[in-house]
Tab-separated table of C-alpha atoms in Angstrom:
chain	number	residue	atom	x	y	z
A	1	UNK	CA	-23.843	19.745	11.330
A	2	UNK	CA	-24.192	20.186	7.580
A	3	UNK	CA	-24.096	17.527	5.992
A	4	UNK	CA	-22.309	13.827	5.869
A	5	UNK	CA	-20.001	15.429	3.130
A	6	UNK	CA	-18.354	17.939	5.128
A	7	UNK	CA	-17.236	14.948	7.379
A	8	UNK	CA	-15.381	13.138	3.881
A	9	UNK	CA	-13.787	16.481	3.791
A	10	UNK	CA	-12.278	16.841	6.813
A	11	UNK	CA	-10.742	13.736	7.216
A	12	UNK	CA	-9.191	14.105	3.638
A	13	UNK	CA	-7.496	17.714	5.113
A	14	UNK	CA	-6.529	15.314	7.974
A	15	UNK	CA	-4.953	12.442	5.505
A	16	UNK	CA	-3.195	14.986	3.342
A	17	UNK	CA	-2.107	17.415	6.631
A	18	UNK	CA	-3.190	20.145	3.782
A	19	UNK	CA	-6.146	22.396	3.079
A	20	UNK	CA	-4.539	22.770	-0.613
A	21	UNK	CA	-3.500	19.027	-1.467
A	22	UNK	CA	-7.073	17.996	0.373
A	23	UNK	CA	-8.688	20.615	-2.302
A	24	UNK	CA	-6.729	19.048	-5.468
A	25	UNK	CA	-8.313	15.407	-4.402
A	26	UNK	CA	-11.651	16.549	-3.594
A	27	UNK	CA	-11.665	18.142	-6.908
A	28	UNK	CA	-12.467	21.798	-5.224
A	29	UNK	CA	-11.319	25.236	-4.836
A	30	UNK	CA	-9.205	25.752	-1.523
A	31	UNK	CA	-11.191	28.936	-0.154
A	32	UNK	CA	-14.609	26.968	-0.572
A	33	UNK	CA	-13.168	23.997	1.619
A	34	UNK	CA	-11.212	26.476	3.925
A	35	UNK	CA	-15.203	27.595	4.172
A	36	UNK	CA	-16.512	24.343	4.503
A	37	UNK	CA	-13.718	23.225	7.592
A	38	UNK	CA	-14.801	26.490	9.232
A	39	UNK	CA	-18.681	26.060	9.261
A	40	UNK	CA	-17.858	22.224	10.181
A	41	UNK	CA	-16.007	23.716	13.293
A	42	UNK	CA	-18.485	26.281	14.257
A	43	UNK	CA	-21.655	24.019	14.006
A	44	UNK	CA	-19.245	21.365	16.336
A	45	UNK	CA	-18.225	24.259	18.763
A	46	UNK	CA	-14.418	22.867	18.505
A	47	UNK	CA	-11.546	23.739	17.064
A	48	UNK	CA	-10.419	20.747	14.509
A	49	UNK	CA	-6.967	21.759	12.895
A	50	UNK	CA	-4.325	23.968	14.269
A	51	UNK	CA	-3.284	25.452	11.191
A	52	UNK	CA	0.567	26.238	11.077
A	53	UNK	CA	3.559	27.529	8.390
A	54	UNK	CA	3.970	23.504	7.952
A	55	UNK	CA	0.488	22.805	7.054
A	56	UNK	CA	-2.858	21.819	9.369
A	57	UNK	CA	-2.576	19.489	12.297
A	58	UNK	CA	-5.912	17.952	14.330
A	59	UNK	CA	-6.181	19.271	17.771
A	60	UNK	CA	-6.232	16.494	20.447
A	61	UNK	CA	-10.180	17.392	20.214
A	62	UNK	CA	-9.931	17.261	16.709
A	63	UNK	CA	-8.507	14.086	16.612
A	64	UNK	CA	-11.201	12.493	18.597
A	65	UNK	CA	-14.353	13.959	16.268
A	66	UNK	CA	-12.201	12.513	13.299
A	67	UNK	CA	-12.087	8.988	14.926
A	68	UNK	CA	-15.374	9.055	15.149
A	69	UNK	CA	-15.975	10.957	11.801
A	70	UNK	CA	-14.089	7.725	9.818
A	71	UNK	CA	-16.328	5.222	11.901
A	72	UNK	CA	-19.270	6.933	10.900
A	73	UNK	CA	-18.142	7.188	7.068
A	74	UNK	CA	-17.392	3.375	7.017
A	75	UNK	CA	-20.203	2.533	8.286
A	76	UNK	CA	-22.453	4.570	5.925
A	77	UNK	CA	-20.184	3.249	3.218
A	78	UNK	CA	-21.059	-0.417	4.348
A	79	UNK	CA	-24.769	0.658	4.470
A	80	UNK	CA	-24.832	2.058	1.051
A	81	UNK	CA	-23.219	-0.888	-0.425
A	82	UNK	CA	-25.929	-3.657	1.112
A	83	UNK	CA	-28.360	-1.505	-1.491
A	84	UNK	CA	-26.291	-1.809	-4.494
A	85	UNK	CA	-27.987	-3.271	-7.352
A	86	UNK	CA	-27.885	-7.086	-6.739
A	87	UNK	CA	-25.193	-8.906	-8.707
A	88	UNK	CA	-22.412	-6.568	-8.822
A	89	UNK	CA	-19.339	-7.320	-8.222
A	90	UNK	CA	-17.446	-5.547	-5.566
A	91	UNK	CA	-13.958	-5.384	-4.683
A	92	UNK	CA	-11.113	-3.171	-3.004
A	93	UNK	CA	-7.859	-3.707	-2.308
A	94	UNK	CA	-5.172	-1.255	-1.633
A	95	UNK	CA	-1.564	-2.816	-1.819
A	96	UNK	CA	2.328	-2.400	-2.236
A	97	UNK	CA	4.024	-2.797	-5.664
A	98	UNK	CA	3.577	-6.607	-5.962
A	99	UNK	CA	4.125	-9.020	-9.083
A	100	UNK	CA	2.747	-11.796	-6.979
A	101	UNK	CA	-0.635	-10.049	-5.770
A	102	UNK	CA	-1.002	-8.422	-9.287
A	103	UNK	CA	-0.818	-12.123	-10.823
A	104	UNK	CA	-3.556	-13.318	-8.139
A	105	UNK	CA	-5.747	-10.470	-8.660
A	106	UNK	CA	-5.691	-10.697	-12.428
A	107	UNK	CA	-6.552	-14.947	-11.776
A	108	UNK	CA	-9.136	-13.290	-9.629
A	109	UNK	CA	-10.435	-11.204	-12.277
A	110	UNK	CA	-11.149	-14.192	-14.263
A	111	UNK	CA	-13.633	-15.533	-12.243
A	112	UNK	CA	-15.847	-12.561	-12.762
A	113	UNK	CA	-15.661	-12.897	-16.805
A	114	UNK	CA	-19.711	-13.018	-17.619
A	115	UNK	CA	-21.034	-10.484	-14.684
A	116	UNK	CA	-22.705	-7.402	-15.895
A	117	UNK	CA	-21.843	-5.378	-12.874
A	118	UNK	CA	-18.462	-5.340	-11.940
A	119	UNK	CA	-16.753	-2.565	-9.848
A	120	UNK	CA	-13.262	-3.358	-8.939
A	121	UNK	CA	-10.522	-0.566	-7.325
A	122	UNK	CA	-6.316	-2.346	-7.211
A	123	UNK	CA	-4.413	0.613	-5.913
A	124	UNK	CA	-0.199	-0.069	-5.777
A	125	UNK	CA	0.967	2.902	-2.550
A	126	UNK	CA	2.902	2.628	0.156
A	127	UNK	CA	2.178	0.614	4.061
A	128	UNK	CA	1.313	3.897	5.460
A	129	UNK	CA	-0.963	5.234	2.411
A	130	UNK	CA	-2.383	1.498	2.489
A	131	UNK	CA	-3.494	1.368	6.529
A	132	UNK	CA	-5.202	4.854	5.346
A	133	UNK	CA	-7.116	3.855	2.548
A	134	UNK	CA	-8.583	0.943	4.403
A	135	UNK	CA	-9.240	2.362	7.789
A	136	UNK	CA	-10.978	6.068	5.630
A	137	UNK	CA	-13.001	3.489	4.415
A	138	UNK	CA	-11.884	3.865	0.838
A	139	UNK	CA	-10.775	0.282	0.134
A	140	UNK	CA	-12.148	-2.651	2.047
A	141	UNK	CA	-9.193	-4.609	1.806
A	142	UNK	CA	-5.311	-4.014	1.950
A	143	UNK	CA	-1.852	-5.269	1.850
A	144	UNK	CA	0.545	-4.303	4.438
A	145	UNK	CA	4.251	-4.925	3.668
A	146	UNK	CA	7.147	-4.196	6.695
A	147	UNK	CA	10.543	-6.236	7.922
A	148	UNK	CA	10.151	-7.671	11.093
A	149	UNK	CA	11.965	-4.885	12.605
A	150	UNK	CA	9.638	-2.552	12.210
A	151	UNK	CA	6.856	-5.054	13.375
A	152	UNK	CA	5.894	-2.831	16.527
A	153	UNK	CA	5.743	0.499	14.362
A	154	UNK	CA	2.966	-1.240	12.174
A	155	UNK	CA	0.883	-3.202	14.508
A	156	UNK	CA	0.423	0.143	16.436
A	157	UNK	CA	-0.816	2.039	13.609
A	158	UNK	CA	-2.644	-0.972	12.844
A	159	UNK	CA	-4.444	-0.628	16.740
A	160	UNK	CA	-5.109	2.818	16.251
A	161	UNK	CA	-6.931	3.132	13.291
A	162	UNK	CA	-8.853	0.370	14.070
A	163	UNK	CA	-7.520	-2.935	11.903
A	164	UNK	CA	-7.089	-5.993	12.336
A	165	UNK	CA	-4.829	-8.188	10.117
A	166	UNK	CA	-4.146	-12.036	8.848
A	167	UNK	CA	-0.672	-13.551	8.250
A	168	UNK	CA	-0.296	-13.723	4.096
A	169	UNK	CA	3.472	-14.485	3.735
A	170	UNK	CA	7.195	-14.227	5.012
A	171	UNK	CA	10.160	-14.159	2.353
A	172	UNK	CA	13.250	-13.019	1.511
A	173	UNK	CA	13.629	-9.801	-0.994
A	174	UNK	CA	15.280	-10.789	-4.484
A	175	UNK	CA	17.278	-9.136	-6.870
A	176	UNK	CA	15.378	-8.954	-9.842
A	177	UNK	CA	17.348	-8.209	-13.055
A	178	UNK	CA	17.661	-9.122	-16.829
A	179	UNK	CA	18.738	-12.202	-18.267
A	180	UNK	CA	21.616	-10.192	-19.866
A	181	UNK	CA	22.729	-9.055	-16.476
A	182	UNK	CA	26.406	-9.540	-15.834
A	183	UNK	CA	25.157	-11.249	-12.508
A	184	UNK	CA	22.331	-13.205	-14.036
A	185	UNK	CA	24.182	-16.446	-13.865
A	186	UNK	CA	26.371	-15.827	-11.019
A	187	UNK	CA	27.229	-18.558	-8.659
A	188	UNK	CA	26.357	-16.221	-5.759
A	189	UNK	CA	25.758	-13.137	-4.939
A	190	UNK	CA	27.094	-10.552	-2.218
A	191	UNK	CA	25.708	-7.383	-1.491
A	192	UNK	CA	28.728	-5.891	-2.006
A	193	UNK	CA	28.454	-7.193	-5.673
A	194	UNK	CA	25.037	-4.901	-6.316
A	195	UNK	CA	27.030	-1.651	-5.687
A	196	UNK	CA	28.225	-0.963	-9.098
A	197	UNK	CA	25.098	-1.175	-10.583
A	198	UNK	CA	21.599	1.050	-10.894
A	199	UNK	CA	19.569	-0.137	-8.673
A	200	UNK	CA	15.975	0.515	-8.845
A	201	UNK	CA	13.982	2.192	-6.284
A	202	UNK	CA	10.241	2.966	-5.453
A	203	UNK	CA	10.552	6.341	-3.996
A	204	UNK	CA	7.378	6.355	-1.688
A	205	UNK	CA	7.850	3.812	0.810
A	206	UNK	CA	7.054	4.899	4.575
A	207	UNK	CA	6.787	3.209	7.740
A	208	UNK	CA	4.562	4.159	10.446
A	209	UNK	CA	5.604	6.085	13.332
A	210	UNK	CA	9.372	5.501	12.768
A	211	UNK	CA	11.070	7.555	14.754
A	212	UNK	CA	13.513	10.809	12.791
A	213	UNK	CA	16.584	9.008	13.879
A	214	UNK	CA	15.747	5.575	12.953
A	215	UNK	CA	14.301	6.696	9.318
A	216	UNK	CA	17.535	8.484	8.998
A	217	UNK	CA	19.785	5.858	9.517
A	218	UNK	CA	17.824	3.461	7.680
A	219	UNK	CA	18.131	5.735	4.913
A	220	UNK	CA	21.410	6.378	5.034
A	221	UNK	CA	22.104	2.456	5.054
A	222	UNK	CA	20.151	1.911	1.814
A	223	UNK	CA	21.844	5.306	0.136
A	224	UNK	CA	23.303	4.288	-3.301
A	225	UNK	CA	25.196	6.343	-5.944
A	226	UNK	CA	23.744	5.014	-8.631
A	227	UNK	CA	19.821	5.159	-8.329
A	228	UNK	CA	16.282	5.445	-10.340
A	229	UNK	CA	13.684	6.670	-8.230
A	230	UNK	CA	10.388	5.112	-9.724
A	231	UNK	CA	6.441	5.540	-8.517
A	232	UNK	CA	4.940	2.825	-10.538
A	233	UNK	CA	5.248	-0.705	-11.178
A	234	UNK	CA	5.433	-1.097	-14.967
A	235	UNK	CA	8.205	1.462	-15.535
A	236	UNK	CA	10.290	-0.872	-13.589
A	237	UNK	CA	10.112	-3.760	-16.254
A	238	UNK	CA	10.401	-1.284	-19.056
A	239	UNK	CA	13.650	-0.307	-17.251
A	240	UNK	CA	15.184	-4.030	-16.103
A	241	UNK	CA	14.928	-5.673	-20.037
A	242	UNK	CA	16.379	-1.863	-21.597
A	243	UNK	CA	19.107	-1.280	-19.178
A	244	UNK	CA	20.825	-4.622	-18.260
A	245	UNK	CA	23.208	-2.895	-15.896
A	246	UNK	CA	19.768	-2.451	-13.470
A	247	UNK	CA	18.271	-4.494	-10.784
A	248	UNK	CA	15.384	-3.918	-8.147
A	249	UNK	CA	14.762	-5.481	-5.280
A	250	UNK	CA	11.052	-7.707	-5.032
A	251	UNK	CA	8.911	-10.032	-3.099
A	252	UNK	CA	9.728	-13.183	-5.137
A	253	UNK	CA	8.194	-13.593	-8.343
A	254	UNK	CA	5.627	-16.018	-10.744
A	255	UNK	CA	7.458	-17.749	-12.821
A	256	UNK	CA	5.066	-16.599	-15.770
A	257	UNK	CA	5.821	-13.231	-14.801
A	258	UNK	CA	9.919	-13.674	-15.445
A	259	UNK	CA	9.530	-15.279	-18.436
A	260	UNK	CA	7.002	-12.790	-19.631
A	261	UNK	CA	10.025	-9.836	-19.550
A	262	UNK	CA	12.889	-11.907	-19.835
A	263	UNK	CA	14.125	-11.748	-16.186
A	264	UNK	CA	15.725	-13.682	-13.305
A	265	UNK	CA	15.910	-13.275	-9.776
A	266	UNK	CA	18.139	-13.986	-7.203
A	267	UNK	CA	19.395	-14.371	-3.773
A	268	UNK	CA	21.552	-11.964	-2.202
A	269	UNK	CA	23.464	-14.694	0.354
A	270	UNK	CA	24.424	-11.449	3.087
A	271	UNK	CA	21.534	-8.947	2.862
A	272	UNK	CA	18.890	-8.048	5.358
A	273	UNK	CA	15.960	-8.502	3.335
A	274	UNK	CA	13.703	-10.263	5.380
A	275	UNK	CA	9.918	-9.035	4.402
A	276	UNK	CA	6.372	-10.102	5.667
A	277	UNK	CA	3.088	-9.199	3.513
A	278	UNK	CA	-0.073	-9.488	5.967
A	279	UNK	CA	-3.483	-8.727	4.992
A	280	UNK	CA	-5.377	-5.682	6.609
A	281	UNK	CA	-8.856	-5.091	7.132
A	282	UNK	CA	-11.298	-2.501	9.552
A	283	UNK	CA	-12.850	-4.585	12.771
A	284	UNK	CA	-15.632	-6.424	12.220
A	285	UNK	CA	-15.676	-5.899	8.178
A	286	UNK	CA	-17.339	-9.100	6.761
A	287	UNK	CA	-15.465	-10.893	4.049
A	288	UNK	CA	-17.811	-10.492	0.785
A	289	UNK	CA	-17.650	-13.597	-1.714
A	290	UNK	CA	-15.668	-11.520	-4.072
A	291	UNK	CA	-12.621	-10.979	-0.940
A	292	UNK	CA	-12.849	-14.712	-0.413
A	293	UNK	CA	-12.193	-15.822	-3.811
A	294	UNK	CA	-9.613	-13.300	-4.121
A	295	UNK	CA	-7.847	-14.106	-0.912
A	296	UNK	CA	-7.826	-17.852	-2.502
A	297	UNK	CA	-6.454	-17.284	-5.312
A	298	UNK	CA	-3.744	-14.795	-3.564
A	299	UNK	CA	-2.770	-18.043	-1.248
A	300	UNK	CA	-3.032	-20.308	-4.174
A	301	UNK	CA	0.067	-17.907	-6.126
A	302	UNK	CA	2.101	-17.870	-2.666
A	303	UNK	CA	2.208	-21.769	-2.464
A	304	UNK	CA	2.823	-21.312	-6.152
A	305	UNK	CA	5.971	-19.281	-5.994
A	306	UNK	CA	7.052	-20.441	-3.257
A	307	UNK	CA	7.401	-24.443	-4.362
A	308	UNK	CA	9.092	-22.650	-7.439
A	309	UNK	CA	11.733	-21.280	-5.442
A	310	UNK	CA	12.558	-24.581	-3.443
């Protein structure tokens, strides 16, 4: 086999499910990886991807050398950080769009003010892009969101690529919306109540192995006239405090963080919004100080919010 490279390579043609997308990450031109996948193959003797009008697929050989080809790149990756220069600070976490795990990360941060190497990765994707990152070996640590319906869909995915995961927190999805929001001070609010305004929408969110049917319907019950599609966090607040007719719904919030953009949120007494964050990791990963002051300070801002809601 070439080299250990031509392994990171496959298994990003594998996580995109194209040669061309896997090209634009790697930061290469598509014929010299369509080269590289094709010496990888003939030094292996197998066939890897199927490629097809849709895009590349992993044969069922395939997908057995790529098991084994993200085993052996975490566990290089875990090698080659025991030699980094002692005293840095390590830490990666891969998570959803979060207020409350942006607000313990930042309380994390703190605690590294004075360190002269610090190397820190906080990336806000989807479950399905988040059980990825960690189990490539790209972040350490991640942040699986799902409703309890869907419970079997992620703790498969979860078994397959090799994680295990910790409880972090159960709640119920708020409507987050401006102070100036003709709903703000409502008595209560009904689903219903939400229709005639914008709601606010990230546009990326997947859950594992959902079956066609069940994806479908679940986005049909969720369709809305009135929509913005958004892919990052901050446009969202930008949006809420400009356009009071707006709202989003959001694991509940810091206090701090409401007051910071002039915002409320609130209950929504007849939706099915029931959420549960848990934390996601590759077997036998060992918690480094920096993931166990992090994870405190995470459980320190769920207590917090969550007495703040009572």
């Amino acid at each position: 086999m070439n080299n250990i490279q031509h392994l990171r390579y496959a298994v990003e043609v594998e996580k995109t499910g194209s040669i061309s997308r896997a090209a634009e990450n790697l930061f290469m031109g598509q014929p010299h990886l369509s080269k590289a996948i094709r010496e990888l193959e003939e030094d292996m003797n197998i066939t890897i991807f199927n490629r097809t009008s849709k895009g590349v697929v992993p044969t069922p050989q395939g997908a057995r050398f790529l098991e084994y080809a993200r085993n052996i790149l975490v566990q290089i990756d875990e090698l080659e950080s025991l030699y980094k220069p002692s005293g840095a600070q390590t830490f990666s976490l891969s998570l959803p769009r979060a207020s409350y795990a942006a607000y313990a990360f930042t309380k994390f941060t703190q605690t590294l003010d004075g360190q002269e190497a610090v190397d820190l990765k906080y990336h806000e994707t989807n479950s399905m892009q988040t059980i990825k990152d960690v189990s490539d070996g790209r972040f350490c640590l991640g942040i699986v969101r799902y409703q309890d319906v869907h419970e079997k869909y992620v703790l498969s995915a979860l078994e397959e690529r090799g994680l295990k995961y910790e409880d972090i927190w159960e709640f119920e999805y708020l409507a987050l919306m401006s102070r100036k929001h003709q709903l703000a001070a409502a008595p209560e609010i009904r689903y219903s109540d939400l229709r005639q305004f914008t709601e606010i929408v990230h546009d990326d969110n997947s859950v594992p192995a959902m079956p066609v049917s069940e994806a479908r319907l679940l986005a049909q019950k969720h369709e809305k006239k009135k929509k913005i599609a958004v892919y990052e966090r901050g446009i969202q607040f930008e949006l809420l405090q400009r356009l009071p007719c707006t709202y989003i719904w959001v694991s509940p919030m810091p206090q701090a963080v409401l007051d910071c953009f002039d915002l409320v949120q609130r209950p929504c007494c007849d939706a099915d919004n029931s959420f549960r964050d848990i934390l996601v990791f590759r077997k036998n990963y060992r918690f480094s100080r920096e993931d166990m002051t992090f994870i405190e300070k995470l459980k320190e801002t769920v207590a917090e919010v969550s007495n703040n809601l009572r």
